[in-house]
């Protein structure tokens, strides 16, 4: 069942000999050692495992690794440019948009894909975009604020 | 196959990030053991006198050490390690405790590295729960910092040849006030060693002297969390580590009969372990282990369900023990006689899950007679005891190491996954990770108990409370005692804890954020609403008229002012609810605006104003965030969160059917914290959640005239209550 699967991961090519039916989530977290992508429910309900596949926010617990062959995968570890954080990451820090931080990678990547298509969203639009990302700590108010602040900064030519 | 990092890499993984915010500072025993000469004497860090560790015959609960060295260490590089048995669950001590130690020591905040919950390095601690960190760990921590600063001043006086009175401290230096270039760094005085000198009775700083305490700071661990670098238990990778998936019974109370493990054994690379009640499938990849476990066929003897989601309350009343007085005064018969009207009601709430986003996880590495564990736990020291008992090893051989914890809320005070990982590591001879699935997390949760409260309350013709006859069954007594001025009252707790003897609940129950108090505040404050309505008095005015406690009066007035409260008799049709409560020493008053769709029964909470009287604030920003988090989380148990079950069969196993709050629920949240820097610090992680059931129920009553007597107030229950009261037919 093992096959060779190639894709780009955080800007670098990878080639893996794996069972292509395994979920992207566990291949990322174990085979590739990128543990920033979190397991929260395993069934697509919580968004903690969200990654970007060709720029779209995707729940990695619901995707077989063979389905990302030849595609561009970005995880939370790949969002910063060297030491320079992405404006979303900076905004989450500045707005205290996290408590335990377990939902944070999924929130940031979902927001990233959303802002690509909606660069100047209202607070309501942000809340709607994040509706299926769960946060048990109740950081919702600040997450919306942070995404809005990041949007403003990015639109300002960042 | 797989990407395995060894211990060395693991240490690197935990390296300081640039905010120095990791609770896992790169320190280890060896560093502390490097002795060097000079004025300071080094001892082993696990010195018993220093840490008050358990020795044979000692009482089971050691107390905090009095030696300030147990709390802090100043490195030769000028960095300050601050040791606490508390852990970072998201509630923010990684920032607030650092503020406290830095302020008392006079060092920069970013030079402090928090070392949290490491049982080899930190002073013993019962656990991170009960909103105790700031209240009970803060003061001794500050005292340690204050004493250390004073000792450093004395040492500097000798070094600089100047009297202490002429010296000042700032930014990790002692200098001669009149001649600032004559100075010596703390780093040079302490050199990473234990400081042998002590000074008794050094006062901590007064609020007017604070440089860091009382000022808002953003989270110090944020950078590691927004970059995916923060390590949680499930992220730990050790060389040779196996992931274990464990065979679970279909329902609680099921008896294991047999299992066919052959198909699982046939999966390449899989190790199957059977040890008494524990059957596990292990593999270097967790998903492969899980798939192999799915091939196991089993037979269990499953008991018939005796109770379910709806019959539980009758059952609870039937098995309830005698009530134990929590508070009483006056005479209930006289109270009845003095009342112009008496209102009686029964309030119930369903079982509620903790459901932290991170399910329980642990890695255990048994190597010879030593064990190291990384775990998502609120109770590292009790976990150490559990592991030592399970494996028959002395506690000194067990080390629980800190990791970030992805939410706890009381649910991670039980350490089942740690014991499983420790057993499996010993049996397999490899480091083992046990990371529960969401389904296991629901199944093995220690739920907030289903509970019943009965209240009989009386009010006089002048709108004064005259009678309070209150019984709480199985919620626990925290928050049961009322704080109103009632001449004739009695509060009884039938089973004073949130846990109960076997035969009461079909599965485990336990402490859930502000345990007991959510249920008690719901019943009490709803009943106050009903009595205010009975008396025909505005609910804010009614409370003020019946309160003597100045702290509650000022807290309620602060909430009303922030809200812009306009008095009206309930039900006013406006959909405004009021509720007050006390938890962990903090006074809370909350006012909410809600709308009810009377066709669907859906409640929408639009605005929440919450005021708190919580004494000295260490990090005001952190305190506000905790209030916001409590309000949002509290909407869950108010509106949707009630576990569906039949006997030991837990029906809700994931977030598709067990609905927790979402972004679309987000009300406008406003918070007020009373400015009371001279009052002792009180709890902040739990209080604001206690009133959320009541404040929403009271808002629903205010708009519809109907009280919903059961939490959560699902649309079906709201419709049922409206129908009961003939809503729309009047
Ligand atoms: S873990 Fe993938 S959506 Fe929850
Ligand atoms: S910050 Fe803890 S779940 Fe969102």
Coordinates of C-alpha atoms and ligand atoms in Angstrom, one line a residue, chain A residues 25 38-49 59 61, ligand 1:
Chain A
X25 CA -3.0 15.1 10.1
X38 CA -3.5 19.8 16.4
X39 CA -5.9 17.0 16.9
X40 CA -9.1 18.1 18.5
X41 CA -11.9 15.9 17.3
X42 CA -10.7 13.8 14.4
X43 CA -14.0 14.2 12.6
X44 CA -13.9 17.6 11.0
X45 CA -15.9 19.3 13.7
X46 CA -13.4 21.6 15.5
X47 CA -10.9 23.0 13.1
X48 CA -7.8 22.5 15.3
X49 CA -6.1 20.5 12.6
X59 CA -9.2 20.0 7.9
X61 CA -8.0 15.1 9.8
Ligands
LIG1 S1 -9.3 17.5 14.5 FE1 -9.8 17.9 12.5 S2 -11.6 19.2 12.6 FE2 -11.2 18.6 14.7

